[in-house]
Short mmCIF file of C-alpha atoms and ligand atoms in Angstrom, two decimals:
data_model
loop_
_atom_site.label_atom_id
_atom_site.label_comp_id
_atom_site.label_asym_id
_atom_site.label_seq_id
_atom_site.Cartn_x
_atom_site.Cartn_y
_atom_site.Cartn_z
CA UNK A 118 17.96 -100.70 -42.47
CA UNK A 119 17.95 -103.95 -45.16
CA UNK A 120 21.88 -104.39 -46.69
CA UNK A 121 21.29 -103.43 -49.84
CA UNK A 122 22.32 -105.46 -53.04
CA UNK A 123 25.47 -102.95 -54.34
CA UNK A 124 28.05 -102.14 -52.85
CA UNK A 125 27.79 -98.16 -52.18
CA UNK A 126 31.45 -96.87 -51.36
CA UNK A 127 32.64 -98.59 -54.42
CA UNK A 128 29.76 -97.03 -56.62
CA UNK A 129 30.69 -93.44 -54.56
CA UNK A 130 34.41 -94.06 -55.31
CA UNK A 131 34.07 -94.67 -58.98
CA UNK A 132 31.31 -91.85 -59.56
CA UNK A 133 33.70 -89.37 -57.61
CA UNK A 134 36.86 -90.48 -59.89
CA UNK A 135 34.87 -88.82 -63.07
CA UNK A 136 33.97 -85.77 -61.53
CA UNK A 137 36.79 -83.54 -60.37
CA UNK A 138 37.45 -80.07 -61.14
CA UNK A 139 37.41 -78.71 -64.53
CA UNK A 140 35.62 -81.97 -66.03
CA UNK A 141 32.53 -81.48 -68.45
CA UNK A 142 29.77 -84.03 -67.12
CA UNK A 143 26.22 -84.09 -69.01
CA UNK A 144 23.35 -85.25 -67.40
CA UNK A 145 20.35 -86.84 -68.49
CA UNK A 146 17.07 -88.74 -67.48
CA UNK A 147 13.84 -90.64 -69.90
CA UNK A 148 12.05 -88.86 -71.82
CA UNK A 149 8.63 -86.71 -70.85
CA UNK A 150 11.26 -86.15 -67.55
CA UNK A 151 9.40 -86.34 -64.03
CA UNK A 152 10.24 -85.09 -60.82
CA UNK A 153 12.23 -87.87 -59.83
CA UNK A 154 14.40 -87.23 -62.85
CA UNK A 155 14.92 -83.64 -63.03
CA UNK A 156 15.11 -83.26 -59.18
CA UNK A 157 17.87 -85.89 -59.08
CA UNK A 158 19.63 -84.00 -62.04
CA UNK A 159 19.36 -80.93 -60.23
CA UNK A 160 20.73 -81.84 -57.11
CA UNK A 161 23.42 -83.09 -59.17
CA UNK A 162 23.97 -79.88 -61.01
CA UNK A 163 24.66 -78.82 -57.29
CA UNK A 164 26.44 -81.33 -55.68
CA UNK A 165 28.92 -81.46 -58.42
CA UNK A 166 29.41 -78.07 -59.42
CA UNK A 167 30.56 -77.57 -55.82
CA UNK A 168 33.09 -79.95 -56.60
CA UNK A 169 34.64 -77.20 -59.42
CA UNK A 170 33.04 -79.65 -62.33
CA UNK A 171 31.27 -78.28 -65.52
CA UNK A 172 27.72 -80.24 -65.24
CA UNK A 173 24.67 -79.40 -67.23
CA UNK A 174 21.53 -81.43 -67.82
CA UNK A 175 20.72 -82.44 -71.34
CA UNK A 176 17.39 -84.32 -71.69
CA UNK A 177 15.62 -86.00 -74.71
CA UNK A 178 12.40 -83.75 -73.75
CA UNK A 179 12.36 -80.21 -72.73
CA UNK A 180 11.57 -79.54 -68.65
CA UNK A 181 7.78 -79.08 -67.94
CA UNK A 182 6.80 -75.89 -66.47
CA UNK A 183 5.77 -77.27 -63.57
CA UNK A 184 9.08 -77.66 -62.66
CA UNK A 185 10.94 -74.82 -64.26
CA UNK A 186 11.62 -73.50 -60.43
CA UNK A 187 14.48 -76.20 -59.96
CA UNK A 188 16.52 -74.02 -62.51
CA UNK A 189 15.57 -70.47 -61.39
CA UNK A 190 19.15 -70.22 -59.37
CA UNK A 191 21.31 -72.34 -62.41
CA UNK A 192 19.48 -70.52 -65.42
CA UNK A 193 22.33 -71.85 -67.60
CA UNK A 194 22.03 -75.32 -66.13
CA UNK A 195 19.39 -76.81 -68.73
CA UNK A 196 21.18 -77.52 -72.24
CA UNK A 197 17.92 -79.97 -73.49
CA UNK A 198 17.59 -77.90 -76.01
CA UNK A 199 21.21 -78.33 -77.19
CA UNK A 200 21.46 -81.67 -76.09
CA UNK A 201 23.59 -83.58 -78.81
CA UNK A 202 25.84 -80.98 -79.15
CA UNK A 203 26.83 -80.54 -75.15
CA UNK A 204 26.72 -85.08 -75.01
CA UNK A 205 29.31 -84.64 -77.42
CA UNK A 206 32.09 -82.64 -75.47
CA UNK A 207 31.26 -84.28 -72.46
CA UNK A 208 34.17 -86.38 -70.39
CA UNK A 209 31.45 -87.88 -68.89
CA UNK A 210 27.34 -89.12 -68.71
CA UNK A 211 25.54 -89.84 -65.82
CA UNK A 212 21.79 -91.55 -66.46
CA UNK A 213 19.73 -91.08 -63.78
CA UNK A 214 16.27 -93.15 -63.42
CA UNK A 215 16.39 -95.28 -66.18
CA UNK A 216 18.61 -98.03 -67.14
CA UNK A 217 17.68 -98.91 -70.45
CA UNK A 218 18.81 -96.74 -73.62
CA UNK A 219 16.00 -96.81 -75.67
CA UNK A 220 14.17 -94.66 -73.11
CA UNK A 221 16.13 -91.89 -73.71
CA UNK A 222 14.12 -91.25 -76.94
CA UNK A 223 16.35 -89.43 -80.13
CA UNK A 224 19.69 -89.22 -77.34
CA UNK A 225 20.09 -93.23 -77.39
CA UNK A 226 22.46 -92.66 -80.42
CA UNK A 227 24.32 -90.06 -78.90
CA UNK A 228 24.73 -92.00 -75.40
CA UNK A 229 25.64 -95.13 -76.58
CA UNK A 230 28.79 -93.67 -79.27
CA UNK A 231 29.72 -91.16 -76.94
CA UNK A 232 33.37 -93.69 -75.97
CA UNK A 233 33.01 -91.64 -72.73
CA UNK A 234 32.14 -93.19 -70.05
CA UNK A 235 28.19 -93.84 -68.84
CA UNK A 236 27.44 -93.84 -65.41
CA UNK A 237 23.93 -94.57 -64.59
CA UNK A 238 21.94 -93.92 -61.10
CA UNK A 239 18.62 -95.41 -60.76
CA UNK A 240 15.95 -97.45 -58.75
CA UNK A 241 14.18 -99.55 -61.63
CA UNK A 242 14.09 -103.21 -62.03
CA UNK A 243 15.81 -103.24 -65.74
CA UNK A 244 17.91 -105.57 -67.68
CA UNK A 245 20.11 -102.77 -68.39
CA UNK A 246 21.73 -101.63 -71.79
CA UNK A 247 23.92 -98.25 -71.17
CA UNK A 248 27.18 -98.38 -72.48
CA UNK A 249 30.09 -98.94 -69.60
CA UNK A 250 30.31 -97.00 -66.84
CA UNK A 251 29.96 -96.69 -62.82
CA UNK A 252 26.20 -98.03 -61.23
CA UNK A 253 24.73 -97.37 -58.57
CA UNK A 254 21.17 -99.22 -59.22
CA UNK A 255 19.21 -99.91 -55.97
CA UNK A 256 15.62 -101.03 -57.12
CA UNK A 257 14.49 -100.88 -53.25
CA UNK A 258 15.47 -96.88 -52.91
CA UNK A 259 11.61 -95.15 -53.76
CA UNK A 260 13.71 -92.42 -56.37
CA UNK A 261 16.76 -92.09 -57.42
CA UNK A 262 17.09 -89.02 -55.59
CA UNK A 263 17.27 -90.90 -52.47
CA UNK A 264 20.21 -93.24 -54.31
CA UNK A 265 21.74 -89.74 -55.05
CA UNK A 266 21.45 -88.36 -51.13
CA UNK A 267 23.07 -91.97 -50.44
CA UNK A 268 25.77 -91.28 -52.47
CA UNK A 269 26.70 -87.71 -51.38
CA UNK A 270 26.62 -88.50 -48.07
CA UNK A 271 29.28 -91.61 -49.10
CA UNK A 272 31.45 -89.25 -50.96
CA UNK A 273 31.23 -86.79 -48.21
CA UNK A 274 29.44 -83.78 -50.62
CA UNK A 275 27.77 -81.19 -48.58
CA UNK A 276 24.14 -81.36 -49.23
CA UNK A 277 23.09 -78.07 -49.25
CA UNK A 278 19.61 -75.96 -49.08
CA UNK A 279 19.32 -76.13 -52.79
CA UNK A 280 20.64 -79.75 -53.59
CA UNK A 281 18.37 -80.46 -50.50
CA UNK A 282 15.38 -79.06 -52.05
CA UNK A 283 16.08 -80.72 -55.11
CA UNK A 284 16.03 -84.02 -53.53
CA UNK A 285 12.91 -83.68 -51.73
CA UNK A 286 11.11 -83.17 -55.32
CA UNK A 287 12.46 -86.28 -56.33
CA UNK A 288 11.20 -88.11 -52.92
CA UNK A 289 7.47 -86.72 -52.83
CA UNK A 290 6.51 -86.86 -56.53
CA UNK A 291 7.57 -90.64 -56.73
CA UNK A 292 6.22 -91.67 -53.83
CA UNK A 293 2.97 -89.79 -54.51
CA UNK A 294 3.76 -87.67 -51.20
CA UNK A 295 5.12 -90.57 -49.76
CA UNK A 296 1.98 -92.55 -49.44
CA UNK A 297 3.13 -95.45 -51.94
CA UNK A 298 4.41 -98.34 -50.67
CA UNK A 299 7.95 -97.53 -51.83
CA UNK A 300 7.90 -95.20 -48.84
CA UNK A 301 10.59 -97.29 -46.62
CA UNK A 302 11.84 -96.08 -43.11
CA UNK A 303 15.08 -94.87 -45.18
CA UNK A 304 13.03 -92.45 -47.45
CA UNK A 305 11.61 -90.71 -44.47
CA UNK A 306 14.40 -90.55 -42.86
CA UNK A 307 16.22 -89.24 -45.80
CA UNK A 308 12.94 -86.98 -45.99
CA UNK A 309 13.83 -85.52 -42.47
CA UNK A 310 17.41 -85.12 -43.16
CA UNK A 311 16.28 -82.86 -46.04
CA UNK A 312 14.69 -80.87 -44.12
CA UNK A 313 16.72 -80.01 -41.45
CA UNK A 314 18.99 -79.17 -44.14
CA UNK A 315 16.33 -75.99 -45.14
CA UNK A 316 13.97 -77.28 -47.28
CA UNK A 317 10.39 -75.65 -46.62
CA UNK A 318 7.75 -78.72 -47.64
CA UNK A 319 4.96 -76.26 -48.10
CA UNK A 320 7.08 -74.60 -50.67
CA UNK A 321 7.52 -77.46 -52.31
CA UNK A 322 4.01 -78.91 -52.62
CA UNK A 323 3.03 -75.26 -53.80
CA UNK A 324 5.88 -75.01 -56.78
CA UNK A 325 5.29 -78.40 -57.80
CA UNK A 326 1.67 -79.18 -57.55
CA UNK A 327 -0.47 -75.33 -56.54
CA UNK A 328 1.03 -73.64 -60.26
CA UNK A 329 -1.63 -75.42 -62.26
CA UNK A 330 -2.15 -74.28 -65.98
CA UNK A 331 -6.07 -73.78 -65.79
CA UNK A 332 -5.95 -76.20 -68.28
CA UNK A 333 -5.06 -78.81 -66.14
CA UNK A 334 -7.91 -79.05 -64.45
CA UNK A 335 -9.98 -78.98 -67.05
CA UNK A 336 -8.14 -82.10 -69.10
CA UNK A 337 -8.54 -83.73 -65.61
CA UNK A 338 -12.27 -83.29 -65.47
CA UNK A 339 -12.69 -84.63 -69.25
CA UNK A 340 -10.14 -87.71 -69.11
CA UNK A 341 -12.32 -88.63 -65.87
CA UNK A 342 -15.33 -89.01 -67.95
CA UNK A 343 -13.98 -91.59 -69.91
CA UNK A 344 -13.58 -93.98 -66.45
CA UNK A 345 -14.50 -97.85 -66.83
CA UNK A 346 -14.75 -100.14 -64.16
CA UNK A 347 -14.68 -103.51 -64.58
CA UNK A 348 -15.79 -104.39 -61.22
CA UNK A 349 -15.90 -108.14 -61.30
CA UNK A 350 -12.02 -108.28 -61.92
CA UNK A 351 -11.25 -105.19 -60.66
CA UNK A 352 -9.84 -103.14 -63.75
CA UNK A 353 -10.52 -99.77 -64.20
CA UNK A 354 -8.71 -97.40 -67.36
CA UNK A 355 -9.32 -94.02 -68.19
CA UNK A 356 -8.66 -92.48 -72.12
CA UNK A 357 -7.68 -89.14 -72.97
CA UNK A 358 -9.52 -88.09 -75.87
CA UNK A 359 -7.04 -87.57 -78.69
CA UNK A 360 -6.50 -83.66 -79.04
CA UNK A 361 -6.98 -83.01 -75.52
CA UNK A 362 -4.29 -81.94 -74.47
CA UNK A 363 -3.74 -79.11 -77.30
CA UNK A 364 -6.97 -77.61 -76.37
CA UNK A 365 -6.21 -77.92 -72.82
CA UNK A 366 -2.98 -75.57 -74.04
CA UNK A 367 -1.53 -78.65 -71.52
CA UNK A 368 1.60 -81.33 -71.62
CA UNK A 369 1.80 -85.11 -71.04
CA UNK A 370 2.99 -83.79 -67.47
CA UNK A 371 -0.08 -82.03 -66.79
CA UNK A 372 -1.57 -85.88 -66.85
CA UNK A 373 0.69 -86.56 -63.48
CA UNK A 374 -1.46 -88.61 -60.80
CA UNK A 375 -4.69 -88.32 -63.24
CA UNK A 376 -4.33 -92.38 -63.26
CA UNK A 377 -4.76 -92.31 -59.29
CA UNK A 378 -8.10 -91.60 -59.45
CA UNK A 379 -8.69 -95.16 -61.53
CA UNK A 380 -7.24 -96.64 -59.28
CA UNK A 381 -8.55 -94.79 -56.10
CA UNK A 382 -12.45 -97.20 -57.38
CA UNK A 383 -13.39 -99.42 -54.80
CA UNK A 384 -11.65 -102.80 -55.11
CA UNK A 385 -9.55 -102.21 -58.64
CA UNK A 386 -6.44 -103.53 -58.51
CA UNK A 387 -4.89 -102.26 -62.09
CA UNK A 388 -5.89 -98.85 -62.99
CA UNK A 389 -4.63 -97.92 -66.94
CA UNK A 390 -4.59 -94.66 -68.42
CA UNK A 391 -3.93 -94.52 -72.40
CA UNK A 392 -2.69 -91.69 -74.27
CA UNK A 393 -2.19 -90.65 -77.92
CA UNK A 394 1.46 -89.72 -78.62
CA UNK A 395 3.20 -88.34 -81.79
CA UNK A 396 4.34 -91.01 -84.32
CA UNK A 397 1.56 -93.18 -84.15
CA UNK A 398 2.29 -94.44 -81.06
CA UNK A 399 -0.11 -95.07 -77.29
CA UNK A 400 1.41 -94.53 -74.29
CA UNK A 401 -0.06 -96.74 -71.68
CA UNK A 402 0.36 -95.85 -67.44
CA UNK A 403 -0.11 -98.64 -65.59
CA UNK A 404 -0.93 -98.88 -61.66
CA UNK A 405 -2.01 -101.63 -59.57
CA UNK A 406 -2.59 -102.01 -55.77
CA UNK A 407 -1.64 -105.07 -53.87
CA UNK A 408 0.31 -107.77 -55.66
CA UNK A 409 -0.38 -107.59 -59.19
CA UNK A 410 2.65 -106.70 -60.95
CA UNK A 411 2.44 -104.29 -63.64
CA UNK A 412 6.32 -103.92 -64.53
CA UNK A 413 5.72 -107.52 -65.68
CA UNK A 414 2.77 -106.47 -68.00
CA UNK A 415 4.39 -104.00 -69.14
CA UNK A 416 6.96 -105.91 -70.05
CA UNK A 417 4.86 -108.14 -72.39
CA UNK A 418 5.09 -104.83 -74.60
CA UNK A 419 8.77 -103.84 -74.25
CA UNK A 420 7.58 -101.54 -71.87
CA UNK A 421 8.99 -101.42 -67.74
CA UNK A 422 8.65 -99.94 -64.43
CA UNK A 423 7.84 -100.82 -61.18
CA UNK A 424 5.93 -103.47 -59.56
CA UNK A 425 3.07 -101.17 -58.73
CA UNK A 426 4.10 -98.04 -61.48
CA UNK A 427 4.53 -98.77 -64.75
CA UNK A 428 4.51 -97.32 -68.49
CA UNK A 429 4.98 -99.02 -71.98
CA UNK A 430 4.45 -97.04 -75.49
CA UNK A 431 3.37 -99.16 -78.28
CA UNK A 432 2.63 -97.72 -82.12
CA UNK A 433 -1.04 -98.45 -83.40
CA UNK A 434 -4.03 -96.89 -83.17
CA UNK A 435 -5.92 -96.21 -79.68
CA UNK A 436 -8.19 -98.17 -80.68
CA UNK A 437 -5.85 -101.73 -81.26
CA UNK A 438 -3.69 -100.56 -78.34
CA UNK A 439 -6.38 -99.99 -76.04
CA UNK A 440 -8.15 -103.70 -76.97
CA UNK A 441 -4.46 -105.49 -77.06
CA UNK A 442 -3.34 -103.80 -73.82
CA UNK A 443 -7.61 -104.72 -71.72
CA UNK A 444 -6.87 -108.23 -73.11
CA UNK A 445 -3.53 -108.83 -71.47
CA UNK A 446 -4.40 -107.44 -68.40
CA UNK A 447 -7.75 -109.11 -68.37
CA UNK A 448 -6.07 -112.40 -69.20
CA UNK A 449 -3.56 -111.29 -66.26
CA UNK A 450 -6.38 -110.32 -63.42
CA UNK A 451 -8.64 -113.61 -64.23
CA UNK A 452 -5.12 -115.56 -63.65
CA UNK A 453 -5.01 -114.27 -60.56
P1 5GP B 13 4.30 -93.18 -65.97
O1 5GP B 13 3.15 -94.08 -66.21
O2 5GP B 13 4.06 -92.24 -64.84
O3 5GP B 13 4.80 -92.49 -67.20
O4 5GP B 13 5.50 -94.12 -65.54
C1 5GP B 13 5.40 -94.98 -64.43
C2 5GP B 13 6.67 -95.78 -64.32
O5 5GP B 13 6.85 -96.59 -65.46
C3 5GP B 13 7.94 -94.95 -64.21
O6 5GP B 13 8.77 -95.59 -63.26
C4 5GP B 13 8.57 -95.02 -65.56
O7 5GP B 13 9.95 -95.00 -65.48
C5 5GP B 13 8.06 -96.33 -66.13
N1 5GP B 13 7.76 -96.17 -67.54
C6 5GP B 13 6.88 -95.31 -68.09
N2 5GP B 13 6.85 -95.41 -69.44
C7 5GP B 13 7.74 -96.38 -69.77
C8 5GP B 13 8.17 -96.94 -71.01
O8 5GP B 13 7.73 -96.57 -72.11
N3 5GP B 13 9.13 -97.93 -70.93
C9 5GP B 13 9.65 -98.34 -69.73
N4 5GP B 13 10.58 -99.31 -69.73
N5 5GP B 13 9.26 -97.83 -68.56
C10 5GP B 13 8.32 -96.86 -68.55
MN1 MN B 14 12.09 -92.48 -60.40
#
């Protein structure tokens, strides 16, 4: 194992101070949350309310169906819908996987005048603008959910089956079932620790990935008709066709790992998927394979990521976002 670049028991220590018995602690992740987000959150639901604390999740966007299963043993866990309100009598925040405030869409107010503290875990490269608080940021770790196994382990919480299972949603969905090269020798081992602790991986792949809306499916096959391949740079983006998803009867979530297959073309090396989303605003999804960096193309747009997975909403039309968005990373390919 590399040494990473924070210092753990310190992080561990000052995470544990605000999370004793009795204490109110909110939790929240980005908007649209993922499985990295909501399975970290959920473990932490676990971890701490073992602890005797008062924890509840309270995201900007209500939790896709797909993975509604997380909560089926906390049914009271999941105050999104109340999310202000619960913020505000909370002793404490923790952020998990993001770092930035703006990401966490119409709760950014909230956060930042809460005068509680803000802890934040997470695993993105990010300049960082949360109000104080405890971090424990490790841009090497594939999810935060392996930052948060890290630090229960530290603290010396008992992972259990559920916390466990939890974690392992966070591991496979951002490492694309651990095939991305964010899959170190520590994920996998924190994979196998997981499941010696009870988790059943065939479960797992069948809650989070076999409970398809039909509609799913069916976006799928119609966003893939829009592919272009640019084969002489190796650029490839697919469009979803603005109402799509409403006659799909689908979410932004149901889009999950449609990008893949853009970049799955022989020899692309930045795949893009574009988006329509309310407000007048394009969500772009950017992937790339080998060394092209698309956290730093994002970032020409305020957007951020990963070196390899990255995302950046912009307002304008599809149309202007689409042409400004192929001209920077045309500009970017050609430059090699
Ligand atoms: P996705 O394309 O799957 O939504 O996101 C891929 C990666 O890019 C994730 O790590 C996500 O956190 C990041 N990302 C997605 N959208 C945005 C965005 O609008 N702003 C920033 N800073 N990062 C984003
Ligand atoms: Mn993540």
């Amino acid at each position: 194992m590399t040494t990473p670049d924070y210092n753990l028991p310190a992080a561990a220590r000052e995470i544990a101070a605000l999370v004793g018995p009795g204490r109110r602690i909110c939790l929240t992740t980005h908007v649209n949350a993922d499985g990295d987000g909501l399975g970290s959150e959920v473990a932490m639901v676990h971890l701490l309310r073992a602890l005797g604390a008062a924890v509840y999740v309270t995201n900007p966007t209500a939790t896709p169906p797909r993975f509604a299963f997380l909560f089926a043993d906390i049914p009271d866990a999941d105050k999104s819908g109340a999310a202000v309100k619960e913020l505000r009598r909370a002793d404490a925040i923790i952020v998990l996987d993001i770092t930035d405030l703006p990401r966490l869409g119409g709760l950014a107010d909230t956060v930042r005048d809460s005068g509680v503290p803000v802890a934040c875990i997470d695993h993105h490269v990010s300049p960082g603008t949360l109000p104080d608080g405890p971090r424990l940021v490790d841009a090497s770790a594939a999810a935060t959910g392996e930052l948060i196994y890290l630090l229960a382990r530290e603290a010396g919480w008992p992972v259990t089956a559920a916390a466990a299972r939890a974690l392992y949603v966070a591991l496979v969905t951002d490492t694309g079932g651990f095939r991305f090269s964010n899959t170190r020798p520590r994920t996998l081992r924190i994979a196998g620790d997981l499941l010696e602790a009870g988790v059943d991986p065939e479960q797992v792949y069948l809650d989070v990935y076999a409970g398809a809306p039909v509609g799913r499916p069916r976006l799928l096959a119609e966003v893939l008709q829009t592919l272009v391949v640019e084969e002489d740079i190796g650029l490839a983006w697919v469009t979803v066709p603005p109402g799509a998803l409403e006659r799909h009867g689908v979410d932004p979530d149901d889009l999950d790992g449609v990008v893949e297959h853009a970049r799955s073309v022989r020899r692309v090396r930045l795949a893009l998927l574009f988006r329509e989303m309310s407000g007048h605003r394009v969500k772009t999804s950017l992937r790339s394979v080998g060394n092209v960096n698309v956290a730093e193309l994002a970032r020409q747009f305020g957007g951020g990521g990963h070196a390899k997975a990255a995302g950046v909403a912009m307002p304008g039309t599809l149309a202007d976002v689409q042409a400004t968005v192929l001209a920077a990373a045309r500009a970017y390919l050609r430059a090699g």
